[in-house]
Amino acid sequence: MNQRSFLKLLAVSGLTSRLLPFTSRAQATPAPTGPFTLPPLPYAPNALEPYIDAETMTLHHDKHHAAYVNNLNKAVAPYPDLQKKTAEELLQNLDSLPAEIRTTVRNNAGGHANHSHLWKTLSNPGRRPEGKLAEEIDKTFGSYENWKEEMTKTAMGIFGSGWAWFARGKDGKLFIKPYPNQDSPLMEGATLIYGIDVWEHAYYLKYRNLRADYVTRCLGLANMKSN
Ligand code: MN3
């Protein structure tokens, strides 16, 4: 029997629907092996086309973000107490962690929390902040246009991999700051509002070395919640 008639037979017998989850879906989202799980993308991988291509989104979410989750699970596996904590709690208390996993948790809880927030704050098209947040942006940065300029400057100033984060500090004040690697404002007890991921994995397939173009597009896709 050739492949086509085999597939036809499967379709007729209704077997494909039972077989396919094991071939395609199982690979995309591995079964959870620890307390931390990969949240699904809140939209289709091509939802941000043409600005962020589907292939980049799929790799970014299914491979890079998944790896942070898996590595975090591995790191806390020998520590039942740490398995009960959220990524945010771990990041806020790095100094109290066993020294042998501190850097791994910093990188991977950071990667997990940063990306989990990122997916939720992108839409195509983006949306200008409204209400209280819009007022605070105007008050703190002068205007939304100035805010965008400050985000761009910060993202472009990062040497190597990292993030430009717009966040609210423990003191309630808004700020924009660069963070290396997967460091996160969460480490300082701040609340994430909007981040630009300037790791090359976030843009290199489409934008190559043109980080500035990618950063401009990210700002166009920003859809911040008013927190
Ligand atoms: Mn990333």
Short mmCIF file of C-alpha atoms and ligand atoms in Angstrom, two decimals:
data_model
loop_
_atom_site.label_atom_id
_atom_site.label_comp_id
_atom_site.label_asym_id
_atom_site.label_seq_id
_atom_site.Cartn_x
_atom_site.Cartn_y
_atom_site.Cartn_z
CA MET A 1 0.00 0.00 0.00
CA ASN A 2 1.45 3.41 -0.93
CA GLN A 3 1.45 6.34 1.45
CA ARG A 4 -1.49 8.11 -0.12
CA SER A 5 -3.86 5.17 0.03
CA PHE A 6 -2.71 4.47 3.57
CA LEU A 7 -3.59 8.05 4.58
CA LYS A 8 -6.94 7.73 2.78
CA LEU A 9 -7.65 4.58 4.70
CA LEU A 10 -6.80 6.32 7.95
CA ALA A 11 -9.11 9.20 7.09
CA VAL A 12 -11.97 6.89 6.23
CA SER A 13 -11.53 4.87 9.37
CA GLY A 14 -11.35 8.04 11.47
CA LEU A 15 -7.95 7.04 12.74
CA THR A 16 -6.12 10.24 11.74
CA SER A 17 -7.70 12.28 14.48
CA ARG A 18 -6.48 9.77 17.02
CA LEU A 19 -3.03 9.36 15.52
CA LEU A 20 -2.18 12.98 14.76
CA PRO A 21 -1.96 14.22 18.33
CA PHE A 22 0.88 11.82 18.87
CA THR A 23 2.79 12.88 15.80
CA SER A 24 2.43 16.65 15.61
CA ARG A 25 0.94 18.06 18.77
CA ALA A 26 2.97 15.93 21.15
CA GLN A 27 6.20 17.37 19.74
CA ALA A 28 5.13 21.00 20.02
CA THR A 29 4.15 20.85 23.69
CA PRO A 30 5.97 18.21 25.67
CA ALA A 31 4.12 16.86 28.69
CA PRO A 32 4.90 18.86 31.83
CA THR A 33 7.62 17.27 33.91
CA GLY A 34 7.64 19.72 36.78
CA PRO A 35 5.74 22.51 38.45
CA PHE A 36 6.41 25.04 35.68
CA THR A 37 4.53 24.76 32.41
CA LEU A 38 4.78 26.48 29.06
CA PRO A 39 1.73 28.71 28.58
CA PRO A 40 0.24 28.38 25.09
CA LEU A 41 0.67 31.34 22.76
CA PRO A 42 -2.51 33.41 23.13
CA TYR A 43 -2.81 33.66 19.30
CA ALA A 44 -1.77 31.75 16.21
CA PRO A 45 1.99 31.83 15.42
CA ASN A 46 1.25 33.86 12.27
CA ALA A 47 -0.90 36.44 14.10
CA LEU A 48 1.89 39.03 14.13
CA GLU A 49 2.81 38.63 10.44
CA PRO A 50 4.32 40.35 8.57
CA TYR A 51 6.13 42.04 11.46
CA ILE A 52 7.08 38.90 13.35
CA ASP A 53 7.04 35.83 11.14
CA ALA A 54 5.36 32.56 12.12
CA GLU A 55 8.61 30.59 12.00
CA THR A 56 10.29 32.94 14.47
CA MET A 57 7.25 32.84 16.75
CA THR A 58 7.13 29.05 16.68
CA LEU A 59 10.82 28.64 17.43
CA HIS A 60 10.74 31.38 20.03
CA HIS A 61 7.80 29.91 21.91
CA ASP A 62 8.05 26.15 21.29
CA LYS A 63 11.83 25.90 21.59
CA HIS A 64 13.34 28.86 23.43
CA HIS A 65 10.59 29.52 25.95
CA ALA A 66 10.04 25.77 26.38
CA ALA A 67 13.75 25.33 27.15
CA TYR A 68 13.59 27.92 29.96
CA VAL A 69 10.63 26.05 31.45
CA ASN A 70 12.34 22.67 31.16
CA ASN A 71 15.62 23.92 32.61
CA LEU A 72 13.81 25.59 35.48
CA ASN A 73 11.96 22.37 36.25
CA LYS A 74 15.24 20.46 36.20
CA ALA A 75 16.89 22.99 38.53
CA VAL A 76 14.16 22.81 41.19
CA ALA A 77 13.61 19.05 40.88
CA PRO A 78 15.74 18.22 43.96
CA TYR A 79 14.08 20.98 46.04
CA PRO A 80 10.39 20.27 46.91
CA ASP A 81 10.03 23.62 48.72
CA LEU A 82 11.15 25.57 45.67
CA GLN A 83 8.70 23.69 43.46
CA LYS A 84 5.85 25.42 45.28
CA LYS A 85 7.11 28.89 44.42
CA THR A 86 6.18 30.96 41.40
CA ALA A 87 8.85 32.13 38.97
CA GLU A 88 8.30 35.65 40.35
CA GLU A 89 8.89 34.50 43.93
CA LEU A 90 12.07 32.69 42.92
CA LEU A 91 13.38 35.77 41.13
CA GLN A 92 12.64 38.04 44.06
CA ASN A 93 14.57 35.79 46.43
CA LEU A 94 17.58 34.66 44.43
CA ASP A 95 19.94 35.22 47.37
CA SER A 96 18.09 32.67 49.48
CA LEU A 97 18.43 29.90 46.86
CA PRO A 98 21.06 27.15 47.07
CA ALA A 99 24.21 28.52 45.43
CA GLU A 100 24.45 25.62 42.97
CA ILE A 101 21.16 26.51 41.26
CA ARG A 102 21.09 30.29 41.74
CA THR A 103 22.38 31.24 38.28
CA THR A 104 20.31 28.57 36.54
CA VAL A 105 17.15 29.81 38.28
CA ARG A 106 18.04 33.43 37.55
CA ASN A 107 18.40 32.69 33.82
CA ASN A 108 15.53 30.28 33.40
CA ALA A 109 12.89 31.64 35.78
CA GLY A 110 13.77 35.00 34.21
CA GLY A 111 13.37 33.57 30.71
CA HIS A 112 10.09 31.92 31.63
CA ALA A 113 8.56 34.98 33.32
CA ASN A 114 9.83 37.48 30.74
CA HIS A 115 8.44 35.49 27.79
CA SER A 116 5.15 34.62 29.52
CA HIS A 117 4.56 38.35 29.89
CA LEU A 118 5.77 39.22 26.40
CA TRP A 119 3.27 37.00 24.53
CA LYS A 120 0.36 38.61 26.39
CA THR A 121 1.33 42.15 25.45
CA LEU A 122 1.63 41.83 21.67
CA SER A 123 -1.20 42.25 19.18
CA ASN A 124 -1.49 43.08 15.51
CA PRO A 125 -2.11 45.94 15.30
CA GLY A 126 -0.93 47.11 18.70
CA ARG A 127 -2.95 49.45 20.87
CA ARG A 128 -2.00 52.77 22.37
CA PRO A 129 -2.19 52.73 26.14
CA GLU A 130 -5.38 54.22 27.53
CA GLY A 131 -6.72 55.62 30.77
CA LYS A 132 -4.52 55.84 33.82
CA LEU A 133 -1.48 54.24 32.20
CA ALA A 134 -1.61 56.67 29.27
CA GLU A 135 -1.77 59.58 31.71
CA GLU A 136 1.15 58.24 33.72
CA ILE A 137 3.23 57.73 30.57
CA ASP A 138 2.58 61.35 29.59
CA LYS A 139 3.48 62.51 33.07
CA THR A 140 6.65 60.43 33.35
CA PHE A 141 8.02 60.60 29.80
CA GLY A 142 6.29 63.66 28.36
CA SER A 143 4.32 61.78 25.70
CA TYR A 144 3.80 58.31 24.23
CA GLU A 145 6.14 59.31 21.39
CA ASN A 146 8.86 60.15 23.91
CA TRP A 147 8.21 56.85 25.66
CA LYS A 148 8.76 55.04 22.34
CA GLU A 149 11.97 56.99 21.77
CA GLU A 150 13.25 56.03 25.22
CA MET A 151 12.37 52.35 24.63
CA THR A 152 14.16 52.45 21.28
CA LYS A 153 17.27 54.05 22.74
CA THR A 154 17.35 51.51 25.55
CA ALA A 155 16.83 48.50 23.25
CA MET A 156 19.46 49.73 20.80
CA GLY A 157 21.96 50.37 23.58
CA ILE A 158 22.03 46.77 24.78
CA PHE A 159 25.28 45.05 23.85
CA GLY A 160 24.53 41.41 23.10
CA SER A 161 21.47 39.64 24.46
CA GLY A 162 18.94 41.19 26.79
CA TRP A 163 15.73 43.12 27.18
CA ALA A 164 14.52 46.70 27.31
CA TRP A 165 11.86 46.73 30.02
CA PHE A 166 9.14 49.20 30.83
CA ALA A 167 8.01 48.40 34.34
CA ARG A 168 6.59 49.75 37.56
CA GLY A 169 8.98 49.79 40.49
CA LYS A 170 8.15 48.80 44.04
CA ASP A 171 7.81 52.53 44.73
CA GLY A 172 5.00 52.71 42.16
CA LYS A 173 7.06 54.73 39.67
CA LEU A 174 7.30 53.84 35.98
CA PHE A 175 10.74 53.26 34.51
CA ILE A 176 12.56 52.02 31.40
CA LYS A 177 15.79 50.09 31.88
CA PRO A 178 18.07 47.67 30.02
CA TYR A 179 18.59 44.16 31.41
CA PRO A 180 21.27 41.70 30.25
CA ASN A 181 20.49 38.06 29.39
CA GLN A 182 17.19 36.99 31.00
CA ASP A 183 17.44 39.32 33.97
CA SER A 184 14.09 40.85 34.79
CA PRO A 185 12.64 43.80 36.71
CA LEU A 186 10.89 41.06 38.71
CA MET A 187 14.24 40.51 40.46
CA GLU A 188 13.75 43.97 42.02
CA GLY A 189 10.13 43.34 42.93
CA ALA A 190 8.92 45.48 40.03
CA THR A 191 5.87 44.73 37.87
CA LEU A 192 6.39 44.08 34.15
CA ILE A 193 4.47 46.23 31.72
CA TYR A 194 6.18 45.91 28.33
CA GLY A 195 9.46 44.40 27.22
CA ILE A 196 11.42 44.25 24.00
CA ASP A 197 13.38 41.03 23.63
CA VAL A 198 16.60 41.88 21.80
CA TRP A 199 18.05 38.39 21.82
CA GLU A 200 18.87 37.57 18.21
CA HIS A 201 16.55 34.53 18.39
CA ALA A 202 13.65 37.02 18.58
CA TYR A 203 14.34 38.63 15.20
CA TYR A 204 17.32 37.32 13.26
CA LEU A 205 15.43 35.08 10.79
CA LYS A 206 13.51 38.04 9.42
CA TYR A 207 15.46 41.16 10.34
CA ARG A 208 19.03 39.79 10.29
CA ASN A 209 21.28 42.51 11.71
CA LEU A 210 18.61 45.24 11.48
CA ARG A 211 17.72 45.43 15.15
CA ALA A 212 16.40 48.99 14.80
CA ASP A 213 13.69 47.90 12.34
CA TYR A 214 12.65 45.06 14.62
CA VAL A 215 12.49 47.39 17.64
CA THR A 216 10.28 49.85 15.72
CA ARG A 217 7.93 46.98 14.80
CA CYS A 218 7.79 45.75 18.39
CA LEU A 219 6.66 49.19 19.51
CA GLY A 220 3.92 49.06 16.86
CA LEU A 221 2.71 45.72 18.25
CA ALA A 222 2.68 46.83 21.90
CA ASN A 223 -0.63 46.24 23.63
CA MET A 224 -0.04 46.97 27.28
CA LYS A 225 -2.44 46.13 30.03
CA SER A 226 -3.04 49.00 32.39
CA ASN A 227 -1.12 47.69 35.39
MN MN3 B 1 13.38 35.42 23.70
#
